[in-house]
CSV table of C-alpha atoms in Angstrom, one decimal:
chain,number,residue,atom,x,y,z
A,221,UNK,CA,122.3,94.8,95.7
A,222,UNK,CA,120.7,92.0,93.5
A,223,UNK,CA,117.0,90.9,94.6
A,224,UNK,CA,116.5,87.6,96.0
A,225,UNK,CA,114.6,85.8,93.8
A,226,UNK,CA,111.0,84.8,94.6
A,227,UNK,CA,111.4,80.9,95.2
A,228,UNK,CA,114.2,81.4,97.5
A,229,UNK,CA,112.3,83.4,100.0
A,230,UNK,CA,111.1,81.8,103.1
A,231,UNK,CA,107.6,83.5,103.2
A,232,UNK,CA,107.0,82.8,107.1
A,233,UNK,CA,110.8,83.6,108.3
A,234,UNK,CA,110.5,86.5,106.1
A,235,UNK,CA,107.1,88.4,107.5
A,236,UNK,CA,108.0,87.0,111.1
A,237,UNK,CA,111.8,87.9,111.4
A,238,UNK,CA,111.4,92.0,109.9
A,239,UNK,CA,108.1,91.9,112.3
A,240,UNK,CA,108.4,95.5,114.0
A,241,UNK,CA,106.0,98.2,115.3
A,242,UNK,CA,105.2,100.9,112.8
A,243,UNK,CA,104.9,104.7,114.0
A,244,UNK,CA,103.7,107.5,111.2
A,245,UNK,CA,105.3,109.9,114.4
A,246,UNK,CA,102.7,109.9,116.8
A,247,UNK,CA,100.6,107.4,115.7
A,248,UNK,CA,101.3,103.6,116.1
A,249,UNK,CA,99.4,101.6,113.5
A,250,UNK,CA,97.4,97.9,114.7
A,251,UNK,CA,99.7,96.4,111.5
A,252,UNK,CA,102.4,96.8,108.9
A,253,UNK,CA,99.9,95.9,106.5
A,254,UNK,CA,98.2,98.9,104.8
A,255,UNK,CA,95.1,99.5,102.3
A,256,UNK,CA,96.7,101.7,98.9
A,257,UNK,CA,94.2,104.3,97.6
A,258,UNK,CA,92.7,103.3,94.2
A,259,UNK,CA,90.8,105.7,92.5
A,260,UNK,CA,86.9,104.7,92.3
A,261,UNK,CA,87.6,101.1,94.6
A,262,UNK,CA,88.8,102.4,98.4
A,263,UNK,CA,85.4,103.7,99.4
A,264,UNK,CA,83.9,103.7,102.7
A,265,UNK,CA,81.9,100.5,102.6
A,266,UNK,CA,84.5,98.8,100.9
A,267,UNK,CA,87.8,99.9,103.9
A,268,UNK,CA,84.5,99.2,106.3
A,269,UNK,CA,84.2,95.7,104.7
A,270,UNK,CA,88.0,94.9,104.7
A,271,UNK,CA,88.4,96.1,108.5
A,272,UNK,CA,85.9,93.4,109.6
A,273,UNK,CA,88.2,90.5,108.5
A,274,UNK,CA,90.6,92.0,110.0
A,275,UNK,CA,94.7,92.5,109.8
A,276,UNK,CA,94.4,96.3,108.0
A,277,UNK,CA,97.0,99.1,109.7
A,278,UNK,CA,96.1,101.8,108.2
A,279,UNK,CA,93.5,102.7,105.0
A,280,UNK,CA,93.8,105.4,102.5
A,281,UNK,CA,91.1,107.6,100.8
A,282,UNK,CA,91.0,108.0,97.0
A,283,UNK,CA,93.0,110.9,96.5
A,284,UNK,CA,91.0,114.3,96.9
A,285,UNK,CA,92.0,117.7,95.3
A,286,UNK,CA,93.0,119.9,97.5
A,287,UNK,CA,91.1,123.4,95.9
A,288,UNK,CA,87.9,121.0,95.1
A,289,UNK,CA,88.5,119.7,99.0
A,290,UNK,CA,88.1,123.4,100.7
A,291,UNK,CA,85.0,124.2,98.0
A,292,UNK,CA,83.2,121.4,99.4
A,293,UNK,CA,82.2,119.9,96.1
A,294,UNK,CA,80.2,116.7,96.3
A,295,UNK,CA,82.0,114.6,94.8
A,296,UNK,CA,84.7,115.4,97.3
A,297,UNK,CA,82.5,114.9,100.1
A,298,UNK,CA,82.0,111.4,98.8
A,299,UNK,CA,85.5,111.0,98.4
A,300,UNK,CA,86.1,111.5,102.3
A,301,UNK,CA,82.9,110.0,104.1
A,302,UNK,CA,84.0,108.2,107.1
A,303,UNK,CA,82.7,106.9,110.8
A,304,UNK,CA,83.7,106.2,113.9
A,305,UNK,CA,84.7,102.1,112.9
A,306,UNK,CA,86.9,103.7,109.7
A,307,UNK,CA,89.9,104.5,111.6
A,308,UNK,CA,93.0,105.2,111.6
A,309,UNK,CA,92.4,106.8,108.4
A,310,UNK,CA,94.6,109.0,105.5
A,311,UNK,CA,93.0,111.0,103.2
A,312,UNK,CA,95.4,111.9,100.4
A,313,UNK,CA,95.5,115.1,99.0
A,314,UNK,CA,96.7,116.9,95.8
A,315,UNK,CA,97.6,119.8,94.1
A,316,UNK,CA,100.5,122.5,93.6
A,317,UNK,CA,99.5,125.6,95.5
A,318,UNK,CA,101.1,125.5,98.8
A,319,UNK,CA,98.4,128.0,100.3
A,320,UNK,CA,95.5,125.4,99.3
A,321,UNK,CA,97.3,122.1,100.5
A,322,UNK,CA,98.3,123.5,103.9
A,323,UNK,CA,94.4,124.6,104.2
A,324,UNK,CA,93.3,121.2,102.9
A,325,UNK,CA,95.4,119.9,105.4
A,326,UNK,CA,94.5,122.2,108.8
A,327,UNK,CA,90.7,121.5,107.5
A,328,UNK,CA,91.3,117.2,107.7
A,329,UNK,CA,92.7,118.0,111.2
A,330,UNK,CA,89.9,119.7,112.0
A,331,UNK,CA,87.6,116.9,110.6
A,332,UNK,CA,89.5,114.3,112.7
A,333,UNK,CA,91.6,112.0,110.2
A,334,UNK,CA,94.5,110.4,111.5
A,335,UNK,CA,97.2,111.2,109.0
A,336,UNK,CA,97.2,113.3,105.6
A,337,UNK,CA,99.0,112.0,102.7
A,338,UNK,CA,100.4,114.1,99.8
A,339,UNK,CA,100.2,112.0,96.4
A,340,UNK,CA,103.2,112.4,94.8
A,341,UNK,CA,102.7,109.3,92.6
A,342,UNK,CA,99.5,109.7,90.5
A,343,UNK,CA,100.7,109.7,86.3
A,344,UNK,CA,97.1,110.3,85.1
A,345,UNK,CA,96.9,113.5,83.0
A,346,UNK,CA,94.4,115.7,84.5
A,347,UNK,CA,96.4,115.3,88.1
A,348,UNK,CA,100.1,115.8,86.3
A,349,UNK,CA,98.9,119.0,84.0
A,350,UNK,CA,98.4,121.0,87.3
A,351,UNK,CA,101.8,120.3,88.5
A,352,UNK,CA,100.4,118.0,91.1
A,353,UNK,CA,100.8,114.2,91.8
A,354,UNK,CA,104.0,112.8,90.1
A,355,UNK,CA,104.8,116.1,87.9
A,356,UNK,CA,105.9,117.1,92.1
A,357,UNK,CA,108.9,115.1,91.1
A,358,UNK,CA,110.3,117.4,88.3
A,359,UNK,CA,110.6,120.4,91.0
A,360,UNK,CA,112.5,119.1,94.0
A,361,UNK,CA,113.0,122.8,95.6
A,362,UNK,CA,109.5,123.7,95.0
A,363,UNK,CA,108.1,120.3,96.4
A,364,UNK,CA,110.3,120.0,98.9
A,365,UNK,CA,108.9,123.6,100.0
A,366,UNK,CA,105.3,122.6,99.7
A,367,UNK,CA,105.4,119.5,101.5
A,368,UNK,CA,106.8,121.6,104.8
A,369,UNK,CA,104.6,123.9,104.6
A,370,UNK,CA,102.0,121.4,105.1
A,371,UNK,CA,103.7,119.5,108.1
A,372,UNK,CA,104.4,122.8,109.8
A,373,UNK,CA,100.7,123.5,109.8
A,374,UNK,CA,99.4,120.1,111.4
A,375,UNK,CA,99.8,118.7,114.2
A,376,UNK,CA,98.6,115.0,113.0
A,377,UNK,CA,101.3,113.1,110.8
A,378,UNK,CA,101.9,113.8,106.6
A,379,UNK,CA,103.3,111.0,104.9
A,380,UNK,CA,104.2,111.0,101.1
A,381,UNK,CA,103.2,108.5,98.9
A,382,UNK,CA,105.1,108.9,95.0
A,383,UNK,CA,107.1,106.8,92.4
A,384,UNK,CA,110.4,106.4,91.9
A,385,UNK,CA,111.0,109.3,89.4
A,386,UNK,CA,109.4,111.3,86.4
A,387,UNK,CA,111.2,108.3,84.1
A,388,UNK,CA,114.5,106.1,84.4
A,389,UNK,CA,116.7,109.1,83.8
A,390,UNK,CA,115.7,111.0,86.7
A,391,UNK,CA,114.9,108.5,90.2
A,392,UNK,CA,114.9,111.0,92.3
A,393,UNK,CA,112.9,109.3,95.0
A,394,UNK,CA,115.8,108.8,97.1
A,395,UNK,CA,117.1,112.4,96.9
A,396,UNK,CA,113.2,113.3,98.2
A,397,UNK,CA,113.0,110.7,101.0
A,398,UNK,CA,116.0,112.1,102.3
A,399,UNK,CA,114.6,115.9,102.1
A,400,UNK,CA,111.2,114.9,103.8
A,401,UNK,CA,112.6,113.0,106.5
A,402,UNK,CA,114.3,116.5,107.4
A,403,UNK,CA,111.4,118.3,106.7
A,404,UNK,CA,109.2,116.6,109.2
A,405,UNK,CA,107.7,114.0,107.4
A,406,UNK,CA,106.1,110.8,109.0
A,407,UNK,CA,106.7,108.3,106.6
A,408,UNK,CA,107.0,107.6,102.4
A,409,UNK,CA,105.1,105.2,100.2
A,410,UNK,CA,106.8,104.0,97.5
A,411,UNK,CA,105.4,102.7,94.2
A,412,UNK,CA,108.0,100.8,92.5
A,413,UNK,CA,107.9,102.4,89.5
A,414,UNK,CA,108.5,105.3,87.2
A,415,UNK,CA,105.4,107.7,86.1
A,416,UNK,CA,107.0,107.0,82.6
A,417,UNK,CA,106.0,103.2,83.2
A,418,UNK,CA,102.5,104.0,84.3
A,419,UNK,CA,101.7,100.2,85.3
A,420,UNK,CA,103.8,98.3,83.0
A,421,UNK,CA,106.5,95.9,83.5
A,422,UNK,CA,108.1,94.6,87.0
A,423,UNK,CA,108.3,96.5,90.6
A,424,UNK,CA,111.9,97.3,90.8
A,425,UNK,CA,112.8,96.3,94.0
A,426,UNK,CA,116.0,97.6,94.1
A,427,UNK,CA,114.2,101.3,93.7
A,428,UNK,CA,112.6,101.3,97.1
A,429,UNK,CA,115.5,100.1,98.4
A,430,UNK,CA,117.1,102.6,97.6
A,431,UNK,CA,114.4,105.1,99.1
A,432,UNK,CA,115.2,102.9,102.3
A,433,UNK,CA,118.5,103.2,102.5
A,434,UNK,CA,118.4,106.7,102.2
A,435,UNK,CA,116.5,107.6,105.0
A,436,UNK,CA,117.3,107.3,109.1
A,437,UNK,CA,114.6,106.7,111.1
A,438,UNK,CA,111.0,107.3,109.4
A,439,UNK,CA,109.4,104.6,108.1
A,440,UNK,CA,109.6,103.5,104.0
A,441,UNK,CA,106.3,101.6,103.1
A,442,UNK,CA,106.7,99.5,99.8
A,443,UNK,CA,103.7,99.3,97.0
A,444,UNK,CA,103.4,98.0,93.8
A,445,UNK,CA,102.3,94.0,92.9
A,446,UNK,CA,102.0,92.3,96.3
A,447,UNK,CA,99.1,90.2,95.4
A,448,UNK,CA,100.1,87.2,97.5
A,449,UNK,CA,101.9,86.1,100.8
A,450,UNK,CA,105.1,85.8,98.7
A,451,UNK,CA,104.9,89.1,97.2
A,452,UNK,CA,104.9,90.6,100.5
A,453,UNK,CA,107.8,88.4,101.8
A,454,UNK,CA,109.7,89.3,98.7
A,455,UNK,CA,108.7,93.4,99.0
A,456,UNK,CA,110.2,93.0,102.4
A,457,UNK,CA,113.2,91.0,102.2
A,458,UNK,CA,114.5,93.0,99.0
A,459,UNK,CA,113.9,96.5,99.7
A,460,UNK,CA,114.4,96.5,103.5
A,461,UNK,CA,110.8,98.4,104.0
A,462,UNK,CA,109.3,98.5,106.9
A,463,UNK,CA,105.2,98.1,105.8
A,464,UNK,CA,103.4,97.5,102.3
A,465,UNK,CA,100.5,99.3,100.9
A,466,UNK,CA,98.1,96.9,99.5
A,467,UNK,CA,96.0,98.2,96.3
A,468,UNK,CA,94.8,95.8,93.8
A,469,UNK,CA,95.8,92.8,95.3
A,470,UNK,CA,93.3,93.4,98.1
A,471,UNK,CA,90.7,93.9,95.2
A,472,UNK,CA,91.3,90.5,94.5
A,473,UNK,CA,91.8,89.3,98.2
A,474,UNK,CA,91.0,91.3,101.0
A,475,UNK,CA,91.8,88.9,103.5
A,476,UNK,CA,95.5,89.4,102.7
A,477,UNK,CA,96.0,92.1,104.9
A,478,UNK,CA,94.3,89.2,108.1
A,479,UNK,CA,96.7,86.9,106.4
A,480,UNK,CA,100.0,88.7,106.5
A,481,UNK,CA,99.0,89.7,110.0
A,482,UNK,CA,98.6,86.3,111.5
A,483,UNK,CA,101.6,85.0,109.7
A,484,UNK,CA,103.5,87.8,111.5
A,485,UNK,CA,102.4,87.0,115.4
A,486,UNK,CA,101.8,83.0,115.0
A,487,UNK,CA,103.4,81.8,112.0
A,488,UNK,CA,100.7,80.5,110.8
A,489,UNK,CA,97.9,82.6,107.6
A,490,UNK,CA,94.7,80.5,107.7
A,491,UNK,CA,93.6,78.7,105.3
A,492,UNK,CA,92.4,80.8,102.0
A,493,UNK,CA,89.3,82.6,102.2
A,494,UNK,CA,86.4,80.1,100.8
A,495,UNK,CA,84.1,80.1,98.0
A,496,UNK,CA,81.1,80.8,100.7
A,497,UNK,CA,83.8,83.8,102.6
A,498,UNK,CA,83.8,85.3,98.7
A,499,UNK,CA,80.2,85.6,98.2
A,500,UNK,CA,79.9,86.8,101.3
A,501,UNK,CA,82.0,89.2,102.0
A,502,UNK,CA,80.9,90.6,98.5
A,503,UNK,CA,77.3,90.6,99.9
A,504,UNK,CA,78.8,92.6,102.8
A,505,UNK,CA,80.3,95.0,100.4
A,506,UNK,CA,76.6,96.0,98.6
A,507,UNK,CA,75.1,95.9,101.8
A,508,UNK,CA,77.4,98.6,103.0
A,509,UNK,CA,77.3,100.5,99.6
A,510,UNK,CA,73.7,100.9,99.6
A,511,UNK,CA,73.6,102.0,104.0
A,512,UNK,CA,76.1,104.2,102.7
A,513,UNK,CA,74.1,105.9,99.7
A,514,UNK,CA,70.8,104.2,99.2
A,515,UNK,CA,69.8,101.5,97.0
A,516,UNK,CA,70.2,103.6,93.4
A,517,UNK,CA,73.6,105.0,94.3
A,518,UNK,CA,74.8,102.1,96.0
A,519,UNK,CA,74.1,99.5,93.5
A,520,UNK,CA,75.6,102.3,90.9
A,521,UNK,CA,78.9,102.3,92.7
A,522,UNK,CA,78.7,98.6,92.6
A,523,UNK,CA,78.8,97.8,89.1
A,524,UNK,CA,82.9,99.4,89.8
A,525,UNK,CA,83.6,96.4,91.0
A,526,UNK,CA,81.2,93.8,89.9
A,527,UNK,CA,84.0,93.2,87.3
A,528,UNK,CA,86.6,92.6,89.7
A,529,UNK,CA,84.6,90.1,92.0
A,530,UNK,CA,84.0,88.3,88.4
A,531,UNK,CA,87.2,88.0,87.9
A,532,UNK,CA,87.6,85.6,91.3
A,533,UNK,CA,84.3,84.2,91.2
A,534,UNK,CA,83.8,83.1,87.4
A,535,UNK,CA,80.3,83.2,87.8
A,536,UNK,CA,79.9,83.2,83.9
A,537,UNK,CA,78.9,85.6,81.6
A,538,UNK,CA,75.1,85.9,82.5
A,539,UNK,CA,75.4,86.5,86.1
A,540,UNK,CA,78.4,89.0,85.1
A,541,UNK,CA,76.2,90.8,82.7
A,542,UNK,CA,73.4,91.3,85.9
A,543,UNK,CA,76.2,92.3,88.0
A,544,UNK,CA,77.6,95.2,85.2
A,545,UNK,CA,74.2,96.4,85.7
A,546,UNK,CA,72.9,95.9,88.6
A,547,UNK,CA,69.7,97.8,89.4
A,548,UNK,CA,68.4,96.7,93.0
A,549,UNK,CA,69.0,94.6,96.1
A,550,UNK,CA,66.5,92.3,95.1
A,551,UNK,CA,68.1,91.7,91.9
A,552,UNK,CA,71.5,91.1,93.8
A,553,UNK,CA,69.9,88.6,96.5
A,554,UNK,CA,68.4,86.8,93.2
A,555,UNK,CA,72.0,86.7,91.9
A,556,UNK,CA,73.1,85.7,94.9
A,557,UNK,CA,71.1,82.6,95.2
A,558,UNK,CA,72.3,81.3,92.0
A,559,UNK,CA,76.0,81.8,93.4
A,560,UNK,CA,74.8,79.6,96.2
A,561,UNK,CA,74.1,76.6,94.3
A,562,UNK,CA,75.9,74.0,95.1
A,563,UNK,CA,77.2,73.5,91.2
A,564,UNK,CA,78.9,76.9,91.7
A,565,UNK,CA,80.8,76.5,94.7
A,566,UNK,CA,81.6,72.9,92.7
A,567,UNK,CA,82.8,74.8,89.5
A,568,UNK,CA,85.0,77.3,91.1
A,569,UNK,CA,86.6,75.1,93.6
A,570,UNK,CA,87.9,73.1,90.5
A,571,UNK,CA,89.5,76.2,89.3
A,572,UNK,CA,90.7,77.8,92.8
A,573,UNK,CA,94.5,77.6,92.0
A,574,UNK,CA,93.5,80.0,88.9
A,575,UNK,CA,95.5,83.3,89.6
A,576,UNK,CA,92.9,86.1,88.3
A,577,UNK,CA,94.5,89.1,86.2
A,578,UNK,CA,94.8,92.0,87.6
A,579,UNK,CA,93.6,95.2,84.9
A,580,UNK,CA,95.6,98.0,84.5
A,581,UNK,CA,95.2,101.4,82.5
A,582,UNK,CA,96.3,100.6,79.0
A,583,UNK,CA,97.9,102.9,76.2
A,584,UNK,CA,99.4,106.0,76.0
A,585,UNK,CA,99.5,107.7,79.7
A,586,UNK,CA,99.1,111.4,78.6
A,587,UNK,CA,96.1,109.9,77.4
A,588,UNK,CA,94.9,108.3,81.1
């Protein structure tokens, strides 16, 4: 079926018209509208951050391996820090041992997330080399065995989250869908690509169509560059899923996910988040870092993103330089006042309409 292209989609009619309720079995999700897991970004203070604006369904962990999981390393126990506020809440899992997954998963149950997701989509090296996040697609019996072993030991829901295929000659995505829905399985993520492509070139829309089409009743949640109100109405109206998993595009804007939500029940998004909202909301961000870990760590883990929030802000080289390496609080709240002159607001409202890049892992991916 040929994809509709992008200026011919009616963003509004779009979100408002495929508006439906969204189960993972048991659990009904606030929204449609759902935070991807990114590697080193989807931390606790940052899903804390984006749930006070508002619109998020459902957030996913960074994804945790499975073995390091039930050793209780601490990295891992970084990896899954939550509260009360965080919820409802995935962690995603990996590995290739069906023995640990299944007691990864009994052991999230018992620390009270609300879903576990299996990553069958990560292309980076170190995950693939074990046999576990997209090297699960080149073994459908022994996947297919895996994942219900884990949904037969849990009572809370499993989704899957994976690509379309090892590479173009094998998008087997469909053929899985189809398996995990009989299986058990809640619902599927689907990143509109190939692990061959890593992130390069387009979404292919007519992929996760194909995943949706092959399915009955569970839902198919679209993911892959929906940066923008007409991304999402595009991911919707060409593949026929019913959610989309926001990843870097909520780096960029994290009020998309309030956005897409109030375009769906009043037709109307809001205006775009504000030069003063940006600042903000990145102050918010630090602030929650460093209650999370203390001052050293926290402004540590900040210097992740400090590029990022660059990239929207244009601060300029100097104040990006301080926020590479940022070394206190007091150091931020001294940035901060010099993003609160009044010139700075001036000089980035003159560039608003500038669409930031987005960074992706470059170069060979057995080398990621």
């Amino acid at each position: 079926m040929p994809v509709p292209e992008p200026e011919r989609v009616a963003p509004t009619a779009v979100i408002r018209q495929t508006a439906k309720p969204i189960r993972l079995g048991s659990l009904l999700l606030p929204s449609r509208f759902l935070l991807a897991p990114l590697a080193g970004y989807t931390n606790l203070a940052f899903r804390l951050a984006v749930r006070e604006i508002g619109g998020l369904g459902l957030a996913t962990t960074d994804l945790v391996n499975a073995r390091a999981l039930l050793q209780m390393s601490r990295r891992t126990r970084e990896l899954i820090r939550t509260c009360p506020v965080d919820r409802p809440l995935a962690v995603q899992i990996y590995g290739s041992e069906p023995a640990e997954m299944r007691a990864a998963a009994q052991w999230l149950e018992e620390y009270g997330v609300s879903a576990v997701d299996i990553n069958m989509g990560c292309p980076v090296h170190k995950v693939t080399r074990g046999g576990g996040g997209s090297a699960m697609m080149c073994d459908a019996r022994k996947t297919i065995e895996l994942v219900r072993t884990v949904v037969e030991a849990v009572r809370l829901p499993v989704t899957v989250k994976m690509r379309l295929g090892w590479d173009d000659t094998s998008l087997s995505a469909p053929l899985f869908a189809k398996e995990f829905e009989q299986v058990g399985v809640a619902g599927v993520t689907i990143h509109g690509r190939t692990r061959a492509q890593g992130f390069g070139g387009r979404v292919n829309l007519e992929g996760i169509r194909a995943v949706a089409e092959a399915v009955e009743r569970i839902p198919i949640i679209g993911n892959g560059d929906v940066r923008s109100i007409a991304d999402a109405a595009q991911m919707l109206t060409a593949t026929g899923c019913s959610a989309i998993a926001i990843g870097r595009g909520a780096l960029l804007n994290p009020w998309l996910f309030s956005q897409l939500q109030s375009l769906e029940e009043t037709g109307v998004p809001g205006p775009a988040a504000s030069y003063e909202q940006r600042v903000n909301f990145m102050e918010r961000h630090l602030l929650l870092l460093v209650e999370d870990r203390g001052e050293r760590f926290g402004c540590l883990n900040f210097r992740k993103v400090a590029n990022w929030y660059c990239r929207v802000l244009r601060p300029g080289r100097a104040i990006q330089q301080r926020l590479i390496r940022l070394e206190s609080v007091r150091e931020f709240q001294e940035v901060l006042d010099q993003l609160r002159e009044p010139q700075m607001k001036r000089s980035w409202e003159e560039r608003a309409d500038t669409q930031p890049s987005i960074p992706v892992p470059k170069g060979p991916i057995e080398h990621w």
